[in-house]
Tab-separated table of N, CA, C and O in Angstrom:
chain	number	residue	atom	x	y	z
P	1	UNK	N	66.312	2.354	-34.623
P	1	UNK	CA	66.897	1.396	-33.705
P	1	UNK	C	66.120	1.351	-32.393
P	1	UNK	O	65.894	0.232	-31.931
P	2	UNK	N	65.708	2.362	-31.773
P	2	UNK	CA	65.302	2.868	-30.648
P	2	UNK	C	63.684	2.056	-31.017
P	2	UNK	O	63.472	1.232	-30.128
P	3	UNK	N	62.855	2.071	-31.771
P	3	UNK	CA	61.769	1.616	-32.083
P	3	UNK	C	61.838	-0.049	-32.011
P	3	UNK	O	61.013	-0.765	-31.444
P	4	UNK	N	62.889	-0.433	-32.643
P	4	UNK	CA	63.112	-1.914	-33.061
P	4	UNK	C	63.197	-2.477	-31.726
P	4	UNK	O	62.836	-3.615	-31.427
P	5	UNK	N	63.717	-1.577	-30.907
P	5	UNK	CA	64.181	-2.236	-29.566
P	5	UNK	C	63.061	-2.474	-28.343
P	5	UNK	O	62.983	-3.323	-27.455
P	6	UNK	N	61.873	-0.833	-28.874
P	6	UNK	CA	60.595	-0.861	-27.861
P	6	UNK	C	59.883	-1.937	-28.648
P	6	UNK	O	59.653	-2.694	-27.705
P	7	UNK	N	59.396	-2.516	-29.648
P	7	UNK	CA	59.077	-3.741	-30.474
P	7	UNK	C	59.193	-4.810	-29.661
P	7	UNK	O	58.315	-5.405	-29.036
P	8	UNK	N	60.602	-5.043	-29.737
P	8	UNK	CA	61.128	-6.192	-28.954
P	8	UNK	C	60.710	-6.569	-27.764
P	8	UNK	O	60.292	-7.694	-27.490
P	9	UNK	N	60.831	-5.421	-26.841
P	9	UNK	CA	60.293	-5.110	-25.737
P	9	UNK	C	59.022	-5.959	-25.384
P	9	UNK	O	58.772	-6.998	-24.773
P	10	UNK	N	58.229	-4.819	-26.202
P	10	UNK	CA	56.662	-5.398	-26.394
P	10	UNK	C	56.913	-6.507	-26.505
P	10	UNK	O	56.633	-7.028	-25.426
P	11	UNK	N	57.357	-7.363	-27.299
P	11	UNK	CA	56.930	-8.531	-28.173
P	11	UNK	C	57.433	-9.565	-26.510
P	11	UNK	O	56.633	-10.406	-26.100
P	12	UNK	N	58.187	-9.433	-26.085
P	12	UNK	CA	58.892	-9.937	-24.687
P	12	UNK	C	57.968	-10.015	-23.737
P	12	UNK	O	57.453	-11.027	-23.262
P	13	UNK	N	57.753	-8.716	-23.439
P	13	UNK	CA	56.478	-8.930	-22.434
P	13	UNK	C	55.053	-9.331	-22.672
P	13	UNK	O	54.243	-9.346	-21.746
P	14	UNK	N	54.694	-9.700	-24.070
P	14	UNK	CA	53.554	-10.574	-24.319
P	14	UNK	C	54.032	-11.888	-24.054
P	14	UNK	O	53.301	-12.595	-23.361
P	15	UNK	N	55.093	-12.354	-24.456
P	15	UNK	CA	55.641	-13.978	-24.451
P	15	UNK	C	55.228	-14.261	-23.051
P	15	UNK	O	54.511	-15.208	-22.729
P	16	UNK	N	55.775	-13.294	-22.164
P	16	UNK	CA	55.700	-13.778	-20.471
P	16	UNK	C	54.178	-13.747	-20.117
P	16	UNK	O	53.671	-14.589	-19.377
P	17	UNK	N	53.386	-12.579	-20.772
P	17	UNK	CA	52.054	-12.797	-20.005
P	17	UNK	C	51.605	-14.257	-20.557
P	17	UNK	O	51.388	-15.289	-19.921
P	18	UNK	N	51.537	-13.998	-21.974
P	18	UNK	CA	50.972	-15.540	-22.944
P	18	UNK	C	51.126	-16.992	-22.402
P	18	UNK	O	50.250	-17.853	-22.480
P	19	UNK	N	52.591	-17.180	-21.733
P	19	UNK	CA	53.066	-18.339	-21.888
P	19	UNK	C	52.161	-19.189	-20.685
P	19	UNK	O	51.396	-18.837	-19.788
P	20	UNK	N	52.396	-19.776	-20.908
P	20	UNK	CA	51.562	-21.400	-20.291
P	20	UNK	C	51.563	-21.215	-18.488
P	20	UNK	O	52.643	-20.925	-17.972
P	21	UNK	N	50.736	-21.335	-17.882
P	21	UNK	CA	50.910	-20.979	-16.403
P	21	UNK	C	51.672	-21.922	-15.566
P	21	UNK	O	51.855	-21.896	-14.349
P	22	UNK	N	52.105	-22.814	-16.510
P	22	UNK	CA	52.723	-24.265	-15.852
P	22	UNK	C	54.161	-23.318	-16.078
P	22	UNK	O	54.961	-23.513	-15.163
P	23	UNK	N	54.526	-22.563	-16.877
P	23	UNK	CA	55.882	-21.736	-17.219
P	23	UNK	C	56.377	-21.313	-15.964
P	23	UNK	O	55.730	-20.632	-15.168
P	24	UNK	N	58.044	-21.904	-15.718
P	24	UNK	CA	58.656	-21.138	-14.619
P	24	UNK	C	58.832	-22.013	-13.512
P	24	UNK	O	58.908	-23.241	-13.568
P	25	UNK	N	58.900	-21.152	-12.305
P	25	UNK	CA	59.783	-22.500	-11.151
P	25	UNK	C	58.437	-22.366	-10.303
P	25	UNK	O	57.749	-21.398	-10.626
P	26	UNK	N	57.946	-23.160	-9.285
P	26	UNK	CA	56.802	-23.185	-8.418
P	26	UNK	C	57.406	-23.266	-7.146
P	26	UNK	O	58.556	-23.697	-7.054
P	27	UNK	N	56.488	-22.743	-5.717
P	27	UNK	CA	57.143	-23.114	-4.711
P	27	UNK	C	55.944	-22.929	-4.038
P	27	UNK	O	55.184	-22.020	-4.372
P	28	UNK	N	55.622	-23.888	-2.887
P	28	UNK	CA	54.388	-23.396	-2.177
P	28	UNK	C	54.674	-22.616	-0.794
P	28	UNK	O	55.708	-22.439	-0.151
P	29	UNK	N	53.556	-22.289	-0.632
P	29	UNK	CA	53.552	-21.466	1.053
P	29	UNK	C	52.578	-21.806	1.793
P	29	UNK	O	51.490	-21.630	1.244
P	30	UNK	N	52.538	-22.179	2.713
P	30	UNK	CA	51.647	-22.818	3.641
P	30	UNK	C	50.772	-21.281	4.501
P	30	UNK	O	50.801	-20.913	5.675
P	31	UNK	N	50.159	-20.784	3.444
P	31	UNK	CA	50.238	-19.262	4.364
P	31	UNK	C	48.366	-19.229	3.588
P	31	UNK	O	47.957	-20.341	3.253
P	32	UNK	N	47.636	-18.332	3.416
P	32	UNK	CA	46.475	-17.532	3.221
P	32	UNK	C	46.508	-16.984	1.899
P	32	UNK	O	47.503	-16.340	1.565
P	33	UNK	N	45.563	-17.148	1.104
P	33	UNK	CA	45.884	-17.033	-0.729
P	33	UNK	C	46.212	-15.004	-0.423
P	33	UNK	O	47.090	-14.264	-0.868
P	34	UNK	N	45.112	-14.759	0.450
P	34	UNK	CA	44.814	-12.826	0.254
P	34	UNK	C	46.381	-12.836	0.890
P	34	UNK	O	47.289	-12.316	0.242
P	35	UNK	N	46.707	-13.646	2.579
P	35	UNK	CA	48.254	-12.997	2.350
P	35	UNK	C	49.596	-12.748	1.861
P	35	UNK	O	50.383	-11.839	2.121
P	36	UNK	N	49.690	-13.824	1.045
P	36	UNK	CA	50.540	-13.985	0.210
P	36	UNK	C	50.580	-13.060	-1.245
P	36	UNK	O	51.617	-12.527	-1.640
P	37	UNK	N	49.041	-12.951	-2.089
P	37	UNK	CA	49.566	-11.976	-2.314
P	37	UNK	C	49.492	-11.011	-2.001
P	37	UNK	O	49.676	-10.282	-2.976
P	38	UNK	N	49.260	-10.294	-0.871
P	38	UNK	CA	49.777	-9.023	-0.360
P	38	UNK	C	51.243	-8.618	-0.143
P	38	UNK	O	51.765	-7.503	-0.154
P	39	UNK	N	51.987	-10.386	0.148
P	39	UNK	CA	53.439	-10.228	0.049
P	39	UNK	C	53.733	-10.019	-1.144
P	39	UNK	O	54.273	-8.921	-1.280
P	40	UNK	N	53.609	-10.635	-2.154
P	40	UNK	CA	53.920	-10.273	-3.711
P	40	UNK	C	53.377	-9.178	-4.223
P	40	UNK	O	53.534	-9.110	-5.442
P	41	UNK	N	52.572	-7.951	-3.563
P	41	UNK	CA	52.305	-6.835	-3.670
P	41	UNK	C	53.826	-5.903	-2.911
P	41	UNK	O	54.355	-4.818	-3.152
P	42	UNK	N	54.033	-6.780	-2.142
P	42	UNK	CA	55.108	-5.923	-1.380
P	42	UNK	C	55.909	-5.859	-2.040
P	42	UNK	O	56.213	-4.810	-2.608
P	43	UNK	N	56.591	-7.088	-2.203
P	43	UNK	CA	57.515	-7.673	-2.253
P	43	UNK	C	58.377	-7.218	-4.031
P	43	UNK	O	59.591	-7.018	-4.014
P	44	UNK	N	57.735	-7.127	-5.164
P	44	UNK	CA	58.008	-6.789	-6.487
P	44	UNK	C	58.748	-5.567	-6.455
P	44	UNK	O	59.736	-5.410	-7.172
P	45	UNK	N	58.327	-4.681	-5.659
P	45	UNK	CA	58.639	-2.775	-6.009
P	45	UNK	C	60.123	-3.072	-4.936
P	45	UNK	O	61.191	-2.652	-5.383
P	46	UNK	N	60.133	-3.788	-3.556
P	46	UNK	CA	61.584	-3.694	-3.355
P	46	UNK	C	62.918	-4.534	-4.239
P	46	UNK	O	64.112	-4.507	-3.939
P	47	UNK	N	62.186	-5.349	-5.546
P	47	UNK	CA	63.220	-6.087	-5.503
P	47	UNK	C	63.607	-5.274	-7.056
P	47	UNK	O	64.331	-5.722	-7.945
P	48	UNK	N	62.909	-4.023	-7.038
P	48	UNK	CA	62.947	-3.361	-8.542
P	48	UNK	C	62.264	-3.195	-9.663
P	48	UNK	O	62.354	-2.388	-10.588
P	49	UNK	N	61.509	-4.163	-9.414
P	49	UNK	CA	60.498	-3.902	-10.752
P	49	UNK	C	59.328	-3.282	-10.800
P	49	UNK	O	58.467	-3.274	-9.920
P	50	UNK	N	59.305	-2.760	-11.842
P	50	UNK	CA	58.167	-1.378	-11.919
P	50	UNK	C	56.906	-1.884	-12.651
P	50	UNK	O	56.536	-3.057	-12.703
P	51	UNK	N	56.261	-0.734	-13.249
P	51	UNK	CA	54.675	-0.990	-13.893
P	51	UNK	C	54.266	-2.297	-13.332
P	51	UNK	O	54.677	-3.220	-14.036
P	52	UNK	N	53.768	-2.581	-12.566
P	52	UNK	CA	53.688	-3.703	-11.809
P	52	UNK	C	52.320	-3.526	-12.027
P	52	UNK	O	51.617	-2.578	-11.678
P	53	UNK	N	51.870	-5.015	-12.933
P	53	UNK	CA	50.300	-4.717	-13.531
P	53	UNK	C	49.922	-5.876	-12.827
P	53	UNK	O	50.740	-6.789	-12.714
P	54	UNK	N	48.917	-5.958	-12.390
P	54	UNK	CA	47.842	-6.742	-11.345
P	54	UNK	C	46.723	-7.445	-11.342
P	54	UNK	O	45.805	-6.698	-11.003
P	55	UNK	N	46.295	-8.685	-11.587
P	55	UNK	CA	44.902	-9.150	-12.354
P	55	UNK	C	44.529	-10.325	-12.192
P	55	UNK	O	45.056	-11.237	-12.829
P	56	UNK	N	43.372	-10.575	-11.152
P	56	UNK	CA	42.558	-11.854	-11.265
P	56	UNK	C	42.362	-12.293	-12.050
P	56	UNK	O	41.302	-12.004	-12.607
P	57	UNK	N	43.097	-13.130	-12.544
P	57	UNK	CA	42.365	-13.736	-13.685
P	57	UNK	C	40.968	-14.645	-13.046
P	57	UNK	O	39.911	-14.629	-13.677
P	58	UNK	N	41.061	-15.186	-12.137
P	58	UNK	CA	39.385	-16.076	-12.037
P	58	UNK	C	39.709	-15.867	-10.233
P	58	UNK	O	40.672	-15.465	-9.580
P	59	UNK	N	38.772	-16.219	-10.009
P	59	UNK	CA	38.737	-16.618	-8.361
P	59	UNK	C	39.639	-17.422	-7.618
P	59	UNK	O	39.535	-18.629	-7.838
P	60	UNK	N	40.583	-17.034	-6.712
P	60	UNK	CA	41.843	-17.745	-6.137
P	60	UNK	C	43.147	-17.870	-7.360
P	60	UNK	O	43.995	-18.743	-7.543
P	61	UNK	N	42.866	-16.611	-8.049
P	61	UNK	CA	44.324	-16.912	-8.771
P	61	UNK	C	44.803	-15.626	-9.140
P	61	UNK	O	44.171	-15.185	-10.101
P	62	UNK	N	45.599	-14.946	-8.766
P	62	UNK	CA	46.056	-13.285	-9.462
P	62	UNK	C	47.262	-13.549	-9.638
P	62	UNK	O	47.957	-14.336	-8.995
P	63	UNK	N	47.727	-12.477	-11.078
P	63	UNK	CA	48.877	-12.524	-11.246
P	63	UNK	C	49.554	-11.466	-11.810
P	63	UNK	O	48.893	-10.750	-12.561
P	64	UNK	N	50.645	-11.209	-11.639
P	64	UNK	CA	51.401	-9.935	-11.605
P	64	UNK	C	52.608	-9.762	-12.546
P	64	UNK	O	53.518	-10.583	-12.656
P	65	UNK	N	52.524	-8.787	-13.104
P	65	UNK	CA	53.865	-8.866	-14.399
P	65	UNK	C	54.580	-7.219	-13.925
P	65	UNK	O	54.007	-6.223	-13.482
P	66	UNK	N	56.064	-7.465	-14.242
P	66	UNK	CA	56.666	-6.130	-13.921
P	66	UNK	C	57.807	-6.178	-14.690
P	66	UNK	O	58.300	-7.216	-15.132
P	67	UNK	N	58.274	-4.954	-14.870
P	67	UNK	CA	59.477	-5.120	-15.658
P	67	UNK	C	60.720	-4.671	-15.120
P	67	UNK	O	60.669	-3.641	-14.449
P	68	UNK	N	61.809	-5.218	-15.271
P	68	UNK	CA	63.568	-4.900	-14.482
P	68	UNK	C	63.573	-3.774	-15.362
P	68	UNK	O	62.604	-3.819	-16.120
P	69	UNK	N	64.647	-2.324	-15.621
P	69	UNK	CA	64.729	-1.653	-16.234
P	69	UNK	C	66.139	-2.120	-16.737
P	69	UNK	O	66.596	-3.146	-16.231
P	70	UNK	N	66.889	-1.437	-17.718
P	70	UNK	CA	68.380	-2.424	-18.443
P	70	UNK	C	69.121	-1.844	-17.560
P	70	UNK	O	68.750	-0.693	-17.327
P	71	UNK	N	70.117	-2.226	-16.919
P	71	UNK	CA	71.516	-1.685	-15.718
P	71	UNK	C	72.363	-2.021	-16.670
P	71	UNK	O	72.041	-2.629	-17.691
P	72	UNK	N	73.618	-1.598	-16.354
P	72	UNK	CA	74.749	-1.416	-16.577
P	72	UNK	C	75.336	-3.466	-16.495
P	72	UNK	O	76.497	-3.787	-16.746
P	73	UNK	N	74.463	-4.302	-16.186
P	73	UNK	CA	74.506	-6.016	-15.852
P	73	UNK	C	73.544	-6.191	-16.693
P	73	UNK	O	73.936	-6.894	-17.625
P	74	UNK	N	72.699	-5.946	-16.774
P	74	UNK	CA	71.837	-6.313	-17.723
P	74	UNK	C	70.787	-5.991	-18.732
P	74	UNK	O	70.639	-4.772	-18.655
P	75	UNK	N	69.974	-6.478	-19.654
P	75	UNK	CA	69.258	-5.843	-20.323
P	75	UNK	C	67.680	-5.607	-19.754
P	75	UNK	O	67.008	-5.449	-20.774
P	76	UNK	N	67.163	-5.553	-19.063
P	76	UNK	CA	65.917	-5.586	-18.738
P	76	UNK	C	65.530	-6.900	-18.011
P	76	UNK	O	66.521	-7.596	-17.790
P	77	UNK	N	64.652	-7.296	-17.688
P	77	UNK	CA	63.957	-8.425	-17.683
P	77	UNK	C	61.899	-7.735	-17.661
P	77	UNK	O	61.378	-6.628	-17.523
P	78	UNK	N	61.453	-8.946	-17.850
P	78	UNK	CA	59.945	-8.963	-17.505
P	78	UNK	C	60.134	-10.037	-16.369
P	78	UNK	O	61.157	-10.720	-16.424
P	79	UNK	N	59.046	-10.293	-15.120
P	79	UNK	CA	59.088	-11.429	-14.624
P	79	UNK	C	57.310	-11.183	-14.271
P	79	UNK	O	56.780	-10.074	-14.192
P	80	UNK	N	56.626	-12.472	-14.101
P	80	UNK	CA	55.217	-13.095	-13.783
P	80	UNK	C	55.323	-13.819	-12.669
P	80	UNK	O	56.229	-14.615	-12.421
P	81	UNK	N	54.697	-13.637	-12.207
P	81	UNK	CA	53.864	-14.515	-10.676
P	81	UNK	C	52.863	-14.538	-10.761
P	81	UNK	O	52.180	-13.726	-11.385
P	82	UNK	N	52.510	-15.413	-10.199
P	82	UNK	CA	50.979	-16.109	-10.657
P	82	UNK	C	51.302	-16.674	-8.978
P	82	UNK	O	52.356	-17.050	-8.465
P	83	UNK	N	49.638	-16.517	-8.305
P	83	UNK	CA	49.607	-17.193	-6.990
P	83	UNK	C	48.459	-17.531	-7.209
P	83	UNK	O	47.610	-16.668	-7.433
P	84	UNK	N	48.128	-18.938	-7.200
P	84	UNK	CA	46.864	-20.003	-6.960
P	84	UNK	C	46.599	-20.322	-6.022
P	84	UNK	O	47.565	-20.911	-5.536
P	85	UNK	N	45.158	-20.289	-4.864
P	85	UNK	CA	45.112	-20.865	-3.960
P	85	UNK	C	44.823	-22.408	-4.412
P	85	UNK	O	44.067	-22.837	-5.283
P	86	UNK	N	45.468	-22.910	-3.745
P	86	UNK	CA	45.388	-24.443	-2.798
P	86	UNK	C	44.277	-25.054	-2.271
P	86	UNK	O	43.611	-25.952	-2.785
P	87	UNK	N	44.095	-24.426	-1.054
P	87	UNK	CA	43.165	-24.536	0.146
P	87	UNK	C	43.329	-23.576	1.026
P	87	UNK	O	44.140	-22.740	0.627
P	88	UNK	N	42.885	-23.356	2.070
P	88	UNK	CA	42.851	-22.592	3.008
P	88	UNK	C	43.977	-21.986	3.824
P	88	UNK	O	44.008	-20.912	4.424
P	89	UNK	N	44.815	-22.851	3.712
P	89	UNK	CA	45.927	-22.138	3.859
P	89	UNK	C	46.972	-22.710	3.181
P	89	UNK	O	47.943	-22.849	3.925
P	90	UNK	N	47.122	-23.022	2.278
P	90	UNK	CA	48.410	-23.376	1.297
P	90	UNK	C	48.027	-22.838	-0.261
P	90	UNK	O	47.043	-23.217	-0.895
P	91	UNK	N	49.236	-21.672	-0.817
P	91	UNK	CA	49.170	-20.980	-1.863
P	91	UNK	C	50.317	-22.150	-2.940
P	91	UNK	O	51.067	-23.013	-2.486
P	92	UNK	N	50.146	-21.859	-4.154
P	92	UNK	CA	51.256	-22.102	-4.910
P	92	UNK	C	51.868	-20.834	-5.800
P	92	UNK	O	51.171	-20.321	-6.675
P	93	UNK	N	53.194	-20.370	-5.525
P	93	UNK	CA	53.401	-19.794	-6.160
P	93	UNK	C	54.408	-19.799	-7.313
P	93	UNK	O	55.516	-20.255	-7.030
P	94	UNK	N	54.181	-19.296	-8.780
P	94	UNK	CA	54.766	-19.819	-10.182
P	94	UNK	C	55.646	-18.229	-10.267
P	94	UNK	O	55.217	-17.155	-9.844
P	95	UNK	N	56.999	-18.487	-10.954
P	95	UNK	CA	57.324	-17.388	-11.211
P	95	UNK	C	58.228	-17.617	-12.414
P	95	UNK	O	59.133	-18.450	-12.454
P	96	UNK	N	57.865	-16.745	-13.434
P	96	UNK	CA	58.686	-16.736	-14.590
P	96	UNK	C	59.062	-15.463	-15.073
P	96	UNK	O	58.374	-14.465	-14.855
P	97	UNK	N	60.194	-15.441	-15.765
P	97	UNK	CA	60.504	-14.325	-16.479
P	97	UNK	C	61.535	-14.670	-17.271
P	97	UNK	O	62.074	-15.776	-17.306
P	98	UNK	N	61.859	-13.542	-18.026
P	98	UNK	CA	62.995	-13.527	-19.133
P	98	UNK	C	63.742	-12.234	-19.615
P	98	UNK	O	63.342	-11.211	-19.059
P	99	UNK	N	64.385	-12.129	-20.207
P	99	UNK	CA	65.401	-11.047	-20.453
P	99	UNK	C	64.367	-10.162	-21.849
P	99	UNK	O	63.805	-10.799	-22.740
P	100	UNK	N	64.328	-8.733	-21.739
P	100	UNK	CA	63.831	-8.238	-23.232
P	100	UNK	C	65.295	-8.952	-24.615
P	100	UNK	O	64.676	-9.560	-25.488
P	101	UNK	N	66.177	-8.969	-24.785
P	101	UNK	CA	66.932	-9.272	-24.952
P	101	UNK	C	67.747	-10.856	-24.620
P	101	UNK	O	68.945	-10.926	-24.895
P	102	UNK	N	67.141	-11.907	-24.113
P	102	UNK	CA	67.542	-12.962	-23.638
P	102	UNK	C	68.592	-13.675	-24.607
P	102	UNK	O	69.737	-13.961	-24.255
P	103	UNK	N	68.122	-13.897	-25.719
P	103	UNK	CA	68.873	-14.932	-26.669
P	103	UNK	C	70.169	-14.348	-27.386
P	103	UNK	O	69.955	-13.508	-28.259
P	104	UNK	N	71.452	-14.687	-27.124
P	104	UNK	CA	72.824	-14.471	-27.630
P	104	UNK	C	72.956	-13.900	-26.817
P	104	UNK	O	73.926	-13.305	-27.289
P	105	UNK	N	72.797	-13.285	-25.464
P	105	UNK	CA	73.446	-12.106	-25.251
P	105	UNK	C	74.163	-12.733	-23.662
P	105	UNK	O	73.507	-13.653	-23.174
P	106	UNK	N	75.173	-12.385	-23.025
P	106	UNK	CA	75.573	-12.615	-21.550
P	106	UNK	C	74.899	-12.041	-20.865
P	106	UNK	O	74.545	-11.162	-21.650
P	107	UNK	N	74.349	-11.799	-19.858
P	107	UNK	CA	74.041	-10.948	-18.828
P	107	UNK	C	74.414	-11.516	-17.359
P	107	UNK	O	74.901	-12.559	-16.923
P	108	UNK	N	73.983	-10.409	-16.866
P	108	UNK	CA	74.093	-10.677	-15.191
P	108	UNK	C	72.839	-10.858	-14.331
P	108	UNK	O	72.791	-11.195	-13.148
P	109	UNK	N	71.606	-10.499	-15.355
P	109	UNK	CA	70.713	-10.322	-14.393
P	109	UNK	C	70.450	-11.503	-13.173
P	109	UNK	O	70.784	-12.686	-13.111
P	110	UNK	N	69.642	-10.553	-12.172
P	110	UNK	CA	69.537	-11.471	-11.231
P	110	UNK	C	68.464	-13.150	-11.302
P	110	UNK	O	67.668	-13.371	-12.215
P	111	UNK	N	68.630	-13.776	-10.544
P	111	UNK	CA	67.761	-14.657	-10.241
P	111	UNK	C	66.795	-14.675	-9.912
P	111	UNK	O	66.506	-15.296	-8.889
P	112	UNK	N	65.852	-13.987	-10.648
P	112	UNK	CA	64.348	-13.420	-10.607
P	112	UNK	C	63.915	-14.781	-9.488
P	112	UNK	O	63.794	-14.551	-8.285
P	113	UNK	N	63.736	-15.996	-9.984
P	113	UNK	CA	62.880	-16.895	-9.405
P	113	UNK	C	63.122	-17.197	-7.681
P	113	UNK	O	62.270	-17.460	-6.833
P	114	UNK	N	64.629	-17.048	-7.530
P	114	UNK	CA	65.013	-17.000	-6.063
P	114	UNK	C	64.882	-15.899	-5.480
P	114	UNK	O	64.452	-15.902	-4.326
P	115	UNK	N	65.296	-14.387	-6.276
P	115	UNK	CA	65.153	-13.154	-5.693
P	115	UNK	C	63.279	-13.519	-5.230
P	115	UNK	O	63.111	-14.252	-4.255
P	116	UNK	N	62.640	-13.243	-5.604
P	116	UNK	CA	60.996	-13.682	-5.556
P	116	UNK	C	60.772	-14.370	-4.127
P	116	UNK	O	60.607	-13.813	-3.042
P	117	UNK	N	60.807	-15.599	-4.398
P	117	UNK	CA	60.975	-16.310	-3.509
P	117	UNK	C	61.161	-16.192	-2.059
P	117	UNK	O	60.566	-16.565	-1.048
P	118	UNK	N	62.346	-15.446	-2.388
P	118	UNK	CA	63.011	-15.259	-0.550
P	118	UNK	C	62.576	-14.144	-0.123
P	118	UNK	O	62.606	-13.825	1.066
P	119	UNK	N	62.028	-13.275	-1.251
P	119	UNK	CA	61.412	-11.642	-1.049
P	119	UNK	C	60.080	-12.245	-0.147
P	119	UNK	O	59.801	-11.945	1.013
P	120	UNK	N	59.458	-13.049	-0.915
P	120	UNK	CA	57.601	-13.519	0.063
P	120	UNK	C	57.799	-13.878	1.251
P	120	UNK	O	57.129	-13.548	2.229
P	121	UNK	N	58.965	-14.745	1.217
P	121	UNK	CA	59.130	-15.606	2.287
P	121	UNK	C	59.299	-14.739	3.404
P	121	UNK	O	58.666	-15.030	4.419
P	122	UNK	N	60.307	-13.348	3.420
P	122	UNK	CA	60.807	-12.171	4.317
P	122	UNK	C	59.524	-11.746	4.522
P	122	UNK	O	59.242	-11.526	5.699
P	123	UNK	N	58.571	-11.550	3.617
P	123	UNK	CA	57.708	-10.641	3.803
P	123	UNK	C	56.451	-11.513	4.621
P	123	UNK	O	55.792	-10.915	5.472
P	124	UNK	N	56.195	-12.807	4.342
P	124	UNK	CA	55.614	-13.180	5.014
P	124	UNK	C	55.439	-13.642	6.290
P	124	UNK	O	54.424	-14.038	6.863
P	125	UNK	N	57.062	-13.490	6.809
P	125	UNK	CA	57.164	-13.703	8.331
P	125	UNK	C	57.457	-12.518	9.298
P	125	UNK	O	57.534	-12.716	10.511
């Protein structure tokens, strides 16, 4: 059972790295591509999520995957951010995630895409 479930796991957090970069809610910041993500360096480990893996994919674009651990509300989550520069000073930032467990089940987890969000925004002012 315990195996079937790290499987799942896995199989969850490939979907989120894999999926399409258009995947998830967008919001821009009128801020510096390096400072912003330095906020989304900050910003991931206070809002809980761990192994927080880190990676240019090309020039002006890094992106970050971490995982919720399961609480007593919910089962886990994975969530992705992806920050693209713009221009010189306007970033876009994409954020997606999903439950290891998402389909049939209730949960509570939080609002990854707003938790995110308002985390950069704190951090960037």
């Amino acid at each position: 059972m315990a195996l079937s479930a790290l499987l799942v796991g896995c199989a969850a957090v490939d979907t989120v790295r894999e999926a399409p970069e258009s995947a998830g809610e967008q919001q821009y910041f009128e801020e510096g591509y390096e400072r912003t993500v330095e906020a989304v360096a900050e910003t991931l480990p206070l809002l809980g999520l761990e192994g927080i893996e880190r990676q240019s994919t090309r020039p002006g674009t890094t992106v970050f995957i971490g995982t919720h651990e399961s609480t007593i509300a919910s089962w886990g989550e994975i969530v992705r951010v992806i920050v693209t520069e713009l221009g010189t000073k306007r970033v876009s930032v994409r954020v997606h995630w999903r439950s290891y467990f998402r389909d049939g089940l209730i949960t509570s987890a939080p609002d990854w895409v707003e938790e995110v969000f308002e985390g950069i925004s704190e951090a960037l002012n």
